[in-house]
């Protein structure tokens, strides 16, 4: 009864929370966006058009694997143990993961589940797969190479010992740091040991070539320190890669050396660094140990090397992450554009030497200042072969901080991730710094589809799971602010169908007129007008409006900003943006960071600054219609701004702003009101009054004193409990005598207060133990309204209106980060958007049913997309005697003749049998049909295995005899070629003599 009496004192006659109970206060986990921890590995599948991202185990989260497709397709895969992801590779319908515990995990893209998990005997350092093989090759710390059967989920009998012991028997341990299959000959493997590289032939079952990089005395090598030139060095190998056609080999070393080898005779074609060539040849040294010199920089390690190819595999470029000097002014990815490779058979040694000595172009693909690229992932157009570096269109670079940068290949132009990458990836591209959640009218949001010039789509795979039918209410539009000064808007939904899945981007940095030093502190979005306002730490407030860009492709030249007044910024538009949120106006108050900001639905925006200023802008002009400092209002007759209860040294500045339409105390008509809460607990009310010529003026109406910092002001209808914001409908109805009997519910850190503006004291409730972090009046379906607040103890509590009696409580600290609940946003529908990590946010609903979050609901794999055939050796190589080994032959060479057919082989046989039956003896399949008419399926399958076994002489010949057979066959080919040459010469002689 007491709460009803207290409500009537402020004009609320009914209990607006009747019908609410603890049973209704249950959490639904709707969706998560972002990455839970620091990214450590990436992989791209051009066949299925999927991107996999692995994370590192940190205090913010364990290692997980995110697989992203087009639009909102996303699946999260978890490992069996807490660890970091070390390497990821797609292999046909599987995703292979090597983690920091050196365990191998095999996930099915079709079922989105872990198929196998294996701990190899020892420490696995590197991983190599091929889409045509059912095996994963593991390079071990001991120097061995093991094979894991991806179909059987067990180790294969195949094992290669450390071949470097043949080269250097005194070597104690030669860990395998790199594995690469020949781009065209799957039967050839390049093994990179720490001391050198080896080419292993599956056909001959032996190491056929050894490559050891030696820097003689007097040669500079890749070291920056000249003192090291006095000794013979063998820089440790860190990378080994094939030329896209297998013509050359590139090895990267710890001293920054890039060494190009001829794989046929094992000679060095060129040894160089980014700046110097012929670094393996002795040179005259000018180093004097007794003379002091300037401090020398230290080279970054070579993090990643990729030998890329255009559509023509002979037209190549080398992309390198790392290897630059720490004193180098420009950091980023280094690109050597080599151009078309000279014909090896007809080119001189000097021509091959010049090809690597003088590339067509060498340049730096720039990355954000002060960062370094530690890894990258190429985005090829179609084929998964050539180590994923064939005809790439884009680069996804991973920075040391865990952020991502995307750029085009080979130009290096930055690519906006908006509508190119999944929303979760945009939160680390670059890092998200803050966010806001605003309701938007559904028709307005459906019309906000940004048009921006961009290249081909990167992610097109997967399919979203069907969701519940869309809810016809305001959409939850999230605004994420990023470290590069951009804001991205997108629909988080209500666990329902999302009609407009596109992102909208606003570039605050361009609008302000500088690209660096932009830190967005506040953002506000109007869901009715589609306008966006952003405030920065440097004191600028920018407003964006939806429009078409009339200067597409033209880079703007920003002029100076007008101090303490509005600046027209219409020409500061991103040249790639055709239609979207364009800069409209800018206010630079030069009075500290923006601490409070609110954009109304009726054309007004109010901003508060740390220096105490309040600015109100009428966007119909636009015009600055009001500017006052809080110090100037303290002696106003209608307001109570006495500071006797506050320490004199505390600074007062706005912390909360809201617009409403209601009647002030003592007035019988409604007005447009502006309410401002301050850091010292003052809540001031201003009236916006229309004047001559349609221009509005602002008049101070009064204030009350609350306790502590105001964090939220919520206008309510005292009759219904519905929000009393300054909506377009409410303002347009004022001319017809529309009146709202309203009250304000103000929430501070230590209390909640309901009062009649402008200066009625009202009623209040103090929080007993924990400070309030965020709050909002929400409606639980049709049961009533309640104040939902988040507290520093990690709990969410619901309070009745007007009695402010606790109705229910539940813990959200186990889902959201309890230390950052002050940045969480509570909506009128009971949705809460909060941080779960530095770059991950989650949307929950507190009026739910206890539904958990499902991270693997979408479809990833499309079985109807066929893997393209693997590139093979050329006709010239075949004529010259190179034996051609197929992927099926490799299955038998690695798995042995006793291995049952794999699932892939069975599928191929079923397809062949189906084609045979469908052909009915037609041309091209007649022989197969004849063979299959009188035998069953399993007999047919066994016959196919026997035929392949006979062709490779596995049952009758040992692997050693394969080498001899290959040599004899090559000799026969050579004799045949010589005979043909002799016949050709004799034919010419006979022709000249008329014979």
JSON list of C-alpha atoms in Angstrom, two decimals, residues 765-836:
[
{"chain": "A", "resi": 765, "resn": "UNK", "atom": "CA", "xyz": [15.09, 4.16, -3.60]},
{"chain": "A", "resi": 766, "resn": "UNK", "atom": "CA", "xyz": [18.72, 3.75, -2.66]},
{"chain": "A", "resi": 767, "resn": "UNK", "atom": "CA", "xyz": [20.77, 0.68, -3.57]},
{"chain": "A", "resi": 768, "resn": "UNK", "atom": "CA", "xyz": [22.07, -0.94, -0.42]},
{"chain": "A", "resi": 769, "resn": "UNK", "atom": "CA", "xyz": [25.32, -2.70, -1.28]},
{"chain": "A", "resi": 770, "resn": "UNK", "atom": "CA", "xyz": [26.34, -2.52, -4.92]},
{"chain": "A", "resi": 771, "resn": "UNK", "atom": "CA", "xyz": [26.52, 0.33, -7.39]},
{"chain": "A", "resi": 772, "resn": "UNK", "atom": "CA", "xyz": [24.21, 0.38, -10.39]},
{"chain": "A", "resi": 773, "resn": "UNK", "atom": "CA", "xyz": [25.99, 0.14, -13.75]},
{"chain": "A", "resi": 774, "resn": "UNK", "atom": "CA", "xyz": [23.20, 0.35, -16.35]},
{"chain": "A", "resi": 775, "resn": "UNK", "atom": "CA", "xyz": [19.41, 0.48, -16.33]},
{"chain": "A", "resi": 776, "resn": "UNK", "atom": "CA", "xyz": [16.28, 0.77, -18.45]},
{"chain": "A", "resi": 777, "resn": "UNK", "atom": "CA", "xyz": [12.51, 0.48, -18.09]},
{"chain": "A", "resi": 778, "resn": "UNK", "atom": "CA", "xyz": [11.46, -2.69, -19.92]},
{"chain": "A", "resi": 779, "resn": "UNK", "atom": "CA", "xyz": [8.17, -4.36, -20.74]},
{"chain": "A", "resi": 780, "resn": "UNK", "atom": "CA", "xyz": [7.66, -8.07, -20.19]},
{"chain": "A", "resi": 781, "resn": "UNK", "atom": "CA", "xyz": [5.37, -8.98, -23.06]},
{"chain": "A", "resi": 782, "resn": "UNK", "atom": "CA", "xyz": [1.94, -7.74, -21.90]},
{"chain": "A", "resi": 783, "resn": "UNK", "atom": "CA", "xyz": [2.47, -8.31, -18.17]},
{"chain": "A", "resi": 784, "resn": "UNK", "atom": "CA", "xyz": [3.69, -4.84, -17.27]},
{"chain": "A", "resi": 785, "resn": "UNK", "atom": "CA", "xyz": [6.68, -2.52, -16.95]},
{"chain": "A", "resi": 786, "resn": "UNK", "atom": "CA", "xyz": [9.68, -2.80, -14.63]},
{"chain": "A", "resi": 787, "resn": "UNK", "atom": "CA", "xyz": [12.99, -1.09, -14.08]},
{"chain": "A", "resi": 788, "resn": "UNK", "atom": "CA", "xyz": [15.75, -3.54, -14.99]},
{"chain": "A", "resi": 789, "resn": "UNK", "atom": "CA", "xyz": [19.18, -2.61, -13.63]},
{"chain": "A", "resi": 790, "resn": "UNK", "atom": "CA", "xyz": [22.62, -4.23, -13.81]},
{"chain": "A", "resi": 791, "resn": "UNK", "atom": "CA", "xyz": [24.76, -4.06, -10.67]},
{"chain": "A", "resi": 792, "resn": "UNK", "atom": "CA", "xyz": [28.45, -4.31, -9.94]},
{"chain": "A", "resi": 793, "resn": "UNK", "atom": "CA", "xyz": [27.98, -7.69, -8.24]},
{"chain": "A", "resi": 794, "resn": "UNK", "atom": "CA", "xyz": [27.09, -9.20, -11.63]},
{"chain": "A", "resi": 795, "resn": "UNK", "atom": "CA", "xyz": [23.35, -9.40, -10.96]},
{"chain": "A", "resi": 796, "resn": "UNK", "atom": "CA", "xyz": [20.38, -8.09, -12.92]},
{"chain": "A", "resi": 797, "resn": "UNK", "atom": "CA", "xyz": [17.47, -6.96, -10.81]},
{"chain": "A", "resi": 798, "resn": "UNK", "atom": "CA", "xyz": [13.93, -5.91, -11.70]},
{"chain": "A", "resi": 799, "resn": "UNK", "atom": "CA", "xyz": [12.10, -3.23, -9.66]},
{"chain": "A", "resi": 800, "resn": "UNK", "atom": "CA", "xyz": [8.44, -2.33, -9.71]},
{"chain": "A", "resi": 801, "resn": "UNK", "atom": "CA", "xyz": [7.08, 1.03, -10.87]},
{"chain": "A", "resi": 802, "resn": "UNK", "atom": "CA", "xyz": [6.29, 3.25, -9.03]},
{"chain": "A", "resi": 803, "resn": "UNK", "atom": "CA", "xyz": [7.15, 1.51, -5.75]},
{"chain": "A", "resi": 804, "resn": "UNK", "atom": "CA", "xyz": [10.72, 0.56, -6.80]},
{"chain": "A", "resi": 805, "resn": "UNK", "atom": "CA", "xyz": [10.31, -2.71, -4.94]},
{"chain": "A", "resi": 806, "resn": "UNK", "atom": "CA", "xyz": [12.57, -5.57, -6.02]},
{"chain": "A", "resi": 807, "resn": "UNK", "atom": "CA", "xyz": [10.61, -8.13, -8.03]},
{"chain": "A", "resi": 808, "resn": "UNK", "atom": "CA", "xyz": [13.28, -10.55, -9.22]},
{"chain": "A", "resi": 809, "resn": "UNK", "atom": "CA", "xyz": [17.02, -11.02, -9.55]},
{"chain": "A", "resi": 810, "resn": "UNK", "atom": "CA", "xyz": [19.33, -13.22, -11.59]},
{"chain": "A", "resi": 811, "resn": "UNK", "atom": "CA", "xyz": [23.05, -13.52, -12.26]},
{"chain": "A", "resi": 812, "resn": "UNK", "atom": "CA", "xyz": [24.39, -12.27, -15.60]},
{"chain": "A", "resi": 813, "resn": "UNK", "atom": "CA", "xyz": [28.04, -12.12, -14.49]},
{"chain": "A", "resi": 814, "resn": "UNK", "atom": "CA", "xyz": [28.59, -15.68, -15.67]},
{"chain": "A", "resi": 815, "resn": "UNK", "atom": "CA", "xyz": [27.62, -14.67, -19.21]},
{"chain": "A", "resi": 816, "resn": "UNK", "atom": "CA", "xyz": [28.68, -11.04, -19.48]},
{"chain": "A", "resi": 817, "resn": "UNK", "atom": "CA", "xyz": [31.91, -9.53, -18.21]},
{"chain": "A", "resi": 818, "resn": "UNK", "atom": "CA", "xyz": [31.00, -8.25, -14.71]},
{"chain": "A", "resi": 819, "resn": "UNK", "atom": "CA", "xyz": [33.78, -5.64, -14.85]},
{"chain": "A", "resi": 820, "resn": "UNK", "atom": "CA", "xyz": [32.23, -3.99, -17.93]},
{"chain": "A", "resi": 821, "resn": "UNK", "atom": "CA", "xyz": [28.55, -4.03, -17.07]},
{"chain": "A", "resi": 822, "resn": "UNK", "atom": "CA", "xyz": [28.65, -0.24, -17.07]},
{"chain": "A", "resi": 823, "resn": "UNK", "atom": "CA", "xyz": [29.04, -0.41, -20.87]},
{"chain": "A", "resi": 824, "resn": "UNK", "atom": "CA", "xyz": [26.14, -2.83, -21.32]},
{"chain": "A", "resi": 825, "resn": "UNK", "atom": "CA", "xyz": [22.93, -1.55, -22.91]},
{"chain": "A", "resi": 826, "resn": "UNK", "atom": "CA", "xyz": [19.46, -2.57, -21.71]},
{"chain": "A", "resi": 827, "resn": "UNK", "atom": "CA", "xyz": [16.59, -2.11, -24.18]},
{"chain": "A", "resi": 828, "resn": "UNK", "atom": "CA", "xyz": [12.88, -1.55, -23.64]},
{"chain": "A", "resi": 829, "resn": "UNK", "atom": "CA", "xyz": [12.14, -5.14, -24.73]},
{"chain": "A", "resi": 830, "resn": "UNK", "atom": "CA", "xyz": [14.41, -6.67, -22.08]},
{"chain": "A", "resi": 831, "resn": "UNK", "atom": "CA", "xyz": [17.36, -7.35, -24.39]},
{"chain": "A", "resi": 832, "resn": "UNK", "atom": "CA", "xyz": [20.82, -6.73, -22.93]},
{"chain": "A", "resi": 833, "resn": "UNK", "atom": "CA", "xyz": [23.91, -6.29, -25.09]},
{"chain": "A", "resi": 834, "resn": "UNK", "atom": "CA", "xyz": [27.14, -6.57, -23.13]},
{"chain": "A", "resi": 835, "resn": "UNK", "atom": "CA", "xyz": [30.79, -7.52, -23.31]},
{"chain": "A", "resi": 836, "resn": "UNK", "atom": "CA", "xyz": [31.92, -11.11, -22.88]}
]
